[in-house]
Amino acid sequence: MGILTVLAAPFFEEVLFRGVLFAGLRDSLGPWTAGLASSMLFALLHSDPQALLVLTVLGGIFAALYHKTGSLWPAILAHSLWNGATVAAMVLLMANR
């Protein structure tokens, strides 16, 4: 499950939310509005009300990385690092129970 969370999910989520949704909206809405829209949808689809703000901000950071570099790879890497840190924190918390 950890491998899917750290490797597969970031790849597919970045392709969908930044590569398809953000890129598709950017020309008509501009980068700020497209980034906000794709980030909010990204956060909402994670179905975690407590993390809504954090996930929206992260989605915005990932969109900015994609927009600035023109490549999805920096966003995928940042997303993987975030998910990896989250998984590591969860494992540590469970081990210390």
CSV table of N, CA and C in Angstrom, one decimal:
chain,number,residue,atom,x,y,z
A,1,MET,N,0.8,-1.2,0.0
A,1,MET,CA,0.0,0.0,0.0
A,1,MET,C,0.9,1.3,0.0
A,2,GLY,N,2.0,1.2,0.7
A,2,GLY,CA,2.9,2.4,0.8
A,2,GLY,C,3.4,2.7,-0.6
A,3,ILE,N,3.8,1.7,-1.4
A,3,ILE,CA,4.3,1.9,-2.7
A,3,ILE,C,3.3,2.6,-3.6
A,4,LEU,N,2.1,2.2,-3.5
A,4,LEU,CA,1.0,2.8,-4.3
A,4,LEU,C,0.8,4.3,-3.9
A,5,THR,N,0.9,4.5,-2.6
A,5,THR,CA,0.7,5.8,-2.1
A,5,THR,C,1.8,6.8,-2.4
A,6,VAL,N,3.0,6.3,-2.5
A,6,VAL,CA,4.2,7.1,-2.7
A,6,VAL,C,4.6,7.2,-4.2
A,7,LEU,N,4.3,6.2,-5.0
A,7,LEU,CA,4.7,6.2,-6.4
A,7,LEU,C,3.5,6.3,-7.4
A,8,ALA,N,2.6,5.4,-7.3
A,8,ALA,CA,1.5,5.4,-8.3
A,8,ALA,C,0.5,6.5,-8.1
A,9,ALA,N,0.0,6.8,-6.9
A,9,ALA,CA,-1.0,7.9,-6.7
A,9,ALA,C,-0.4,9.2,-7.2
A,10,PRO,N,0.8,9.6,-6.8
A,10,PRO,CA,1.2,10.9,-7.3
A,10,PRO,C,1.3,11.0,-8.8
A,11,PHE,N,1.8,10.0,-9.4
A,11,PHE,CA,1.9,10.0,-10.9
A,11,PHE,C,0.5,10.2,-11.5
A,12,PHE,N,-0.4,9.3,-11.2
A,12,PHE,CA,-1.8,9.4,-11.8
A,12,PHE,C,-2.5,10.7,-11.4
A,13,GLU,N,-2.4,11.1,-10.1
A,13,GLU,CA,-3.1,12.3,-9.7
A,13,GLU,C,-2.5,13.5,-10.4
A,14,GLU,N,-1.2,13.6,-10.5
A,14,GLU,CA,-0.7,14.8,-11.2
A,14,GLU,C,-1.0,14.8,-12.7
A,15,VAL,N,-1.0,13.6,-13.3
A,15,VAL,CA,-1.4,13.6,-14.7
A,15,VAL,C,-2.9,14.1,-14.9
A,16,LEU,N,-3.8,13.6,-14.0
A,16,LEU,CA,-5.2,14.0,-14.0
A,16,LEU,C,-5.4,15.5,-13.6
A,17,PHE,N,-4.9,15.9,-12.4
A,17,PHE,CA,-5.3,17.2,-11.9
A,17,PHE,C,-4.5,18.3,-12.5
A,18,ARG,N,-3.2,18.1,-12.8
A,18,ARG,CA,-2.4,19.1,-13.4
A,18,ARG,C,-2.3,19.0,-14.9
A,19,GLY,N,-2.0,17.8,-15.4
A,19,GLY,CA,-1.7,17.6,-16.8
A,19,GLY,C,-3.0,17.7,-17.6
A,20,VAL,N,-4.2,17.3,-17.1
A,20,VAL,CA,-5.4,17.4,-17.8
A,20,VAL,C,-6.2,18.6,-17.4
A,21,LEU,N,-6.6,18.6,-16.1
A,21,LEU,CA,-7.5,19.6,-15.6
A,21,LEU,C,-6.9,21.0,-15.6
A,22,PHE,N,-5.8,21.2,-14.9
A,22,PHE,CA,-5.2,22.5,-14.8
A,22,PHE,C,-4.8,23.0,-16.2
A,23,ALA,N,-4.1,22.1,-17.0
A,23,ALA,CA,-3.7,22.5,-18.3
A,23,ALA,C,-4.9,22.9,-19.2
A,24,GLY,N,-6.0,22.1,-19.1
A,24,GLY,CA,-7.2,22.4,-19.9
A,24,GLY,C,-7.8,23.7,-19.5
A,25,LEU,N,-7.8,24.1,-18.2
A,25,LEU,CA,-8.5,25.3,-17.8
A,25,LEU,C,-7.6,26.6,-17.9
A,26,ARG,N,-6.3,26.4,-17.9
A,26,ARG,CA,-5.3,27.5,-17.8
A,26,ARG,C,-5.5,28.5,-19.0
A,27,ASP,N,-5.7,28.0,-20.2
A,27,ASP,CA,-5.9,28.9,-21.3
A,27,ASP,C,-7.1,29.8,-21.2
A,28,SER,N,-8.2,29.2,-20.7
A,28,SER,CA,-9.5,30.0,-20.7
A,28,SER,C,-9.6,30.8,-19.4
A,29,LEU,N,-9.1,30.3,-18.3
A,29,LEU,CA,-9.3,30.9,-17.0
A,29,LEU,C,-8.1,31.6,-16.5
A,30,GLY,N,-6.9,31.4,-17.0
A,30,GLY,CA,-5.6,31.9,-16.5
A,30,GLY,C,-5.1,30.9,-15.5
A,31,PRO,N,-3.8,31.1,-15.2
A,31,PRO,CA,-3.1,30.1,-14.3
A,31,PRO,C,-3.6,30.2,-12.8
A,32,TRP,N,-3.9,31.4,-12.3
A,32,TRP,CA,-4.4,31.5,-10.9
A,32,TRP,C,-5.7,30.8,-10.7
A,33,THR,N,-6.7,31.1,-11.5
A,33,THR,CA,-8.0,30.5,-11.4
A,33,THR,C,-8.0,29.0,-11.7
A,34,ALA,N,-7.3,28.6,-12.7
A,34,ALA,CA,-7.1,27.2,-13.1
A,34,ALA,C,-6.4,26.4,-12.0
A,35,GLY,N,-5.4,27.1,-11.4
A,35,GLY,CA,-4.7,26.4,-10.3
A,35,GLY,C,-5.6,26.2,-9.0
A,36,LEU,N,-6.4,27.3,-8.7
A,36,LEU,CA,-7.3,27.2,-7.6
A,36,LEU,C,-8.4,26.1,-7.9
A,37,ALA,N,-9.0,26.1,-9.0
A,37,ALA,CA,-10.1,25.2,-9.4
A,37,ALA,C,-9.5,23.7,-9.3
A,38,SER,N,-8.4,23.5,-9.9
A,38,SER,CA,-7.9,22.1,-9.9
A,38,SER,C,-7.4,21.7,-8.6
A,39,SER,N,-6.9,22.6,-7.8
A,39,SER,CA,-6.5,22.3,-6.4
A,39,SER,C,-7.6,22.0,-5.5
A,40,MET,N,-8.7,22.8,-5.6
A,40,MET,CA,-9.9,22.5,-4.8
A,40,MET,C,-10.5,21.2,-5.1
A,41,LEU,N,-10.6,20.9,-6.4
A,41,LEU,CA,-11.1,19.6,-6.8
A,41,LEU,C,-10.3,18.4,-6.3
A,42,PHE,N,-8.9,18.6,-6.4
A,42,PHE,CA,-8.0,17.7,-5.9
A,42,PHE,C,-8.2,17.4,-4.4
A,43,ALA,N,-8.4,18.5,-3.6
A,43,ALA,CA,-8.6,18.4,-2.2
A,43,ALA,C,-10.0,17.7,-1.9
A,44,LEU,N,-11.0,18.1,-2.6
A,44,LEU,CA,-12.3,17.6,-2.4
A,44,LEU,C,-12.4,16.1,-2.6
A,45,LEU,N,-11.7,15.6,-3.7
A,45,LEU,CA,-11.8,14.2,-4.1
A,45,LEU,C,-11.0,13.3,-3.1
A,46,HIS,N,-10.2,13.9,-2.2
A,46,HIS,CA,-9.5,13.1,-1.2
A,46,HIS,C,-10.4,12.8,-0.1
A,47,SER,N,-11.6,13.4,0.0
A,47,SER,CA,-12.6,13.1,1.0
A,47,SER,C,-12.1,13.1,2.4
A,48,ASP,N,-11.3,14.2,2.7
A,48,ASP,CA,-10.8,14.3,4.1
A,48,ASP,C,-11.1,15.8,4.5
A,49,PRO,N,-12.2,16.1,5.1
A,49,PRO,CA,-12.5,17.4,5.5
A,49,PRO,C,-11.5,18.1,6.4
A,50,GLN,N,-10.8,17.4,7.2
A,50,GLN,CA,-9.8,18.0,8.1
A,50,GLN,C,-8.6,18.4,7.3
A,51,ALA,N,-8.3,17.8,6.2
A,51,ALA,CA,-7.1,18.1,5.4
A,51,ALA,C,-7.5,19.0,4.2
A,52,LEU,N,-8.7,19.5,4.1
A,52,LEU,CA,-9.1,20.2,2.9
A,52,LEU,C,-8.2,21.4,2.6
A,53,LEU,N,-7.9,22.3,3.6
A,53,LEU,CA,-7.1,23.4,3.3
A,53,LEU,C,-5.7,23.0,2.9
A,54,VAL,N,-5.1,22.1,3.7
A,54,VAL,CA,-3.7,21.7,3.4
A,54,VAL,C,-3.6,21.1,2.0
A,55,LEU,N,-4.6,20.2,1.6
A,55,LEU,CA,-4.6,19.6,0.3
A,55,LEU,C,-4.8,20.6,-0.8
A,56,THR,N,-5.6,21.7,-0.5
A,56,THR,CA,-5.8,22.7,-1.5
A,56,THR,C,-4.5,23.5,-1.8
A,57,VAL,N,-3.8,23.8,-0.7
A,57,VAL,CA,-2.5,24.5,-0.8
A,57,VAL,C,-1.5,23.7,-1.5
A,58,LEU,N,-1.4,22.4,-1.2
A,58,LEU,CA,-0.5,21.5,-1.8
A,58,LEU,C,-0.8,21.4,-3.3
A,59,GLY,N,-2.1,21.3,-3.7
A,59,GLY,CA,-2.5,21.3,-5.1
A,59,GLY,C,-2.0,22.5,-5.8
A,60,GLY,N,-2.1,23.7,-5.1
A,60,GLY,CA,-1.7,24.9,-5.7
A,60,GLY,C,-0.2,24.9,-5.9
A,61,ILE,N,0.6,24.4,-5.0
A,61,ILE,CA,2.0,24.3,-5.1
A,61,ILE,C,2.4,23.4,-6.3
A,62,PHE,N,1.7,22.2,-6.4
A,62,PHE,CA,1.9,21.3,-7.5
A,62,PHE,C,1.6,21.9,-8.8
A,63,ALA,N,0.5,22.7,-8.9
A,63,ALA,CA,0.1,23.4,-10.1
A,63,ALA,C,1.2,24.4,-10.5
A,64,ALA,N,1.7,25.2,-9.5
A,64,ALA,CA,2.7,26.2,-9.7
A,64,ALA,C,4.0,25.5,-10.3
A,65,LEU,N,4.4,24.4,-9.7
A,65,LEU,CA,5.6,23.7,-10.2
A,65,LEU,C,5.4,23.3,-11.6
A,66,TYR,N,4.2,22.8,-12.0
A,66,TYR,CA,4.0,22.4,-13.4
A,66,TYR,C,4.0,23.6,-14.3
A,67,HIS,N,3.3,24.7,-13.9
A,67,HIS,CA,3.2,25.9,-14.7
A,67,HIS,C,4.6,26.5,-14.9
A,68,LYS,N,5.4,26.6,-13.9
A,68,LYS,CA,6.7,27.2,-14.0
A,68,LYS,C,7.7,26.4,-14.8
A,69,THR,N,7.6,25.1,-14.7
A,69,THR,CA,8.6,24.3,-15.3
A,69,THR,C,8.2,23.7,-16.7
A,70,GLY,N,6.9,23.7,-16.9
A,70,GLY,CA,6.3,23.1,-18.1
A,70,GLY,C,6.4,21.6,-18.1
A,71,SER,N,6.7,21.0,-17.0
A,71,SER,CA,6.9,19.5,-16.9
A,71,SER,C,6.1,19.0,-15.7
A,72,LEU,N,5.5,17.9,-15.8
A,72,LEU,CA,4.8,17.3,-14.6
A,72,LEU,C,5.7,16.7,-13.6
A,73,TRP,N,6.9,16.4,-14.0
A,73,TRP,CA,7.9,15.6,-13.2
A,73,TRP,C,8.2,16.3,-11.8
A,74,PRO,N,8.4,17.6,-11.8
A,74,PRO,CA,8.7,18.3,-10.5
A,74,PRO,C,7.4,18.2,-9.6
A,75,ALA,N,6.2,18.3,-10.1
A,75,ALA,CA,5.0,18.1,-9.3
A,75,ALA,C,4.9,16.7,-8.8
A,76,ILE,N,5.2,15.7,-9.7
A,76,ILE,CA,5.1,14.3,-9.3
A,76,ILE,C,6.1,14.0,-8.2
A,77,LEU,N,7.3,14.6,-8.3
A,77,LEU,CA,8.3,14.3,-7.3
A,77,LEU,C,7.9,15.0,-6.0
A,78,ALA,N,7.4,16.2,-6.0
A,78,ALA,CA,7.0,16.9,-4.8
A,78,ALA,C,5.8,16.1,-4.1
A,79,HIS,N,4.9,15.7,-5.0
A,79,HIS,CA,3.7,14.9,-4.5
A,79,HIS,C,4.2,13.6,-3.8
A,80,SER,N,5.1,12.9,-4.5
A,80,SER,CA,5.7,11.7,-3.9
A,80,SER,C,6.4,11.9,-2.6
A,81,LEU,N,7.2,13.0,-2.5
A,81,LEU,CA,7.8,13.3,-1.3
A,81,LEU,C,6.8,13.6,-0.1
A,82,TRP,N,5.8,14.3,-0.5
A,82,TRP,CA,4.8,14.6,0.5
A,82,TRP,C,4.1,13.3,1.0
A,83,ASN,N,3.7,12.5,0.1
A,83,ASN,CA,3.0,11.2,0.4
A,83,ASN,C,4.0,10.3,1.2
A,84,GLY,N,5.3,10.3,0.8
A,84,GLY,CA,6.3,9.5,1.5
A,84,GLY,C,6.4,10.0,3.0
A,85,ALA,N,6.5,11.3,3.2
A,85,ALA,CA,6.6,11.8,4.5
A,85,ALA,C,5.4,11.5,5.4
A,86,THR,N,4.2,11.6,4.7
A,86,THR,CA,3.0,11.3,5.4
A,86,THR,C,2.9,9.8,5.8
A,87,VAL,N,3.3,8.9,4.9
A,87,VAL,CA,3.3,7.5,5.2
A,87,VAL,C,4.3,7.2,6.3
A,88,ALA,N,5.5,7.8,6.3
A,88,ALA,CA,6.5,7.6,7.3
A,88,ALA,C,6.0,8.1,8.7
A,89,ALA,N,5.3,9.2,8.7
A,89,ALA,CA,4.8,9.7,10.0
A,89,ALA,C,3.7,8.8,10.5
A,90,MET,N,2.9,8.3,9.7
A,90,MET,CA,1.9,7.3,10.1
A,90,MET,C,2.5,6.0,10.7
A,91,VAL,N,3.5,5.5,10.0
A,91,VAL,CA,4.2,4.3,10.5
A,91,VAL,C,4.8,4.6,11.8
A,92,LEU,N,5.5,5.7,12.0
A,92,LEU,CA,6.1,6.0,13.3
A,92,LEU,C,5.1,6.2,14.4
A,93,LEU,N,4.0,6.9,14.1
A,93,LEU,CA,3.0,7.0,15.1
A,93,LEU,C,2.4,5.7,15.5
A,94,MET,N,2.1,4.8,14.6
A,94,MET,CA,1.6,3.5,14.9
A,94,MET,C,2.6,2.6,15.7
A,95,ALA,N,3.9,2.8,15.4
A,95,ALA,CA,4.9,2.0,16.0
A,95,ALA,C,5.1,2.5,17.5
A,96,ASN,N,4.8,3.7,17.8
A,96,ASN,CA,4.9,4.3,19.1
A,96,ASN,C,3.7,4.2,20.0
A,97,ARG,N,2.7,3.5,19.5
A,97,ARG,CA,1.5,3.3,20.3
A,97,ARG,C,1.7,2.4,21.5
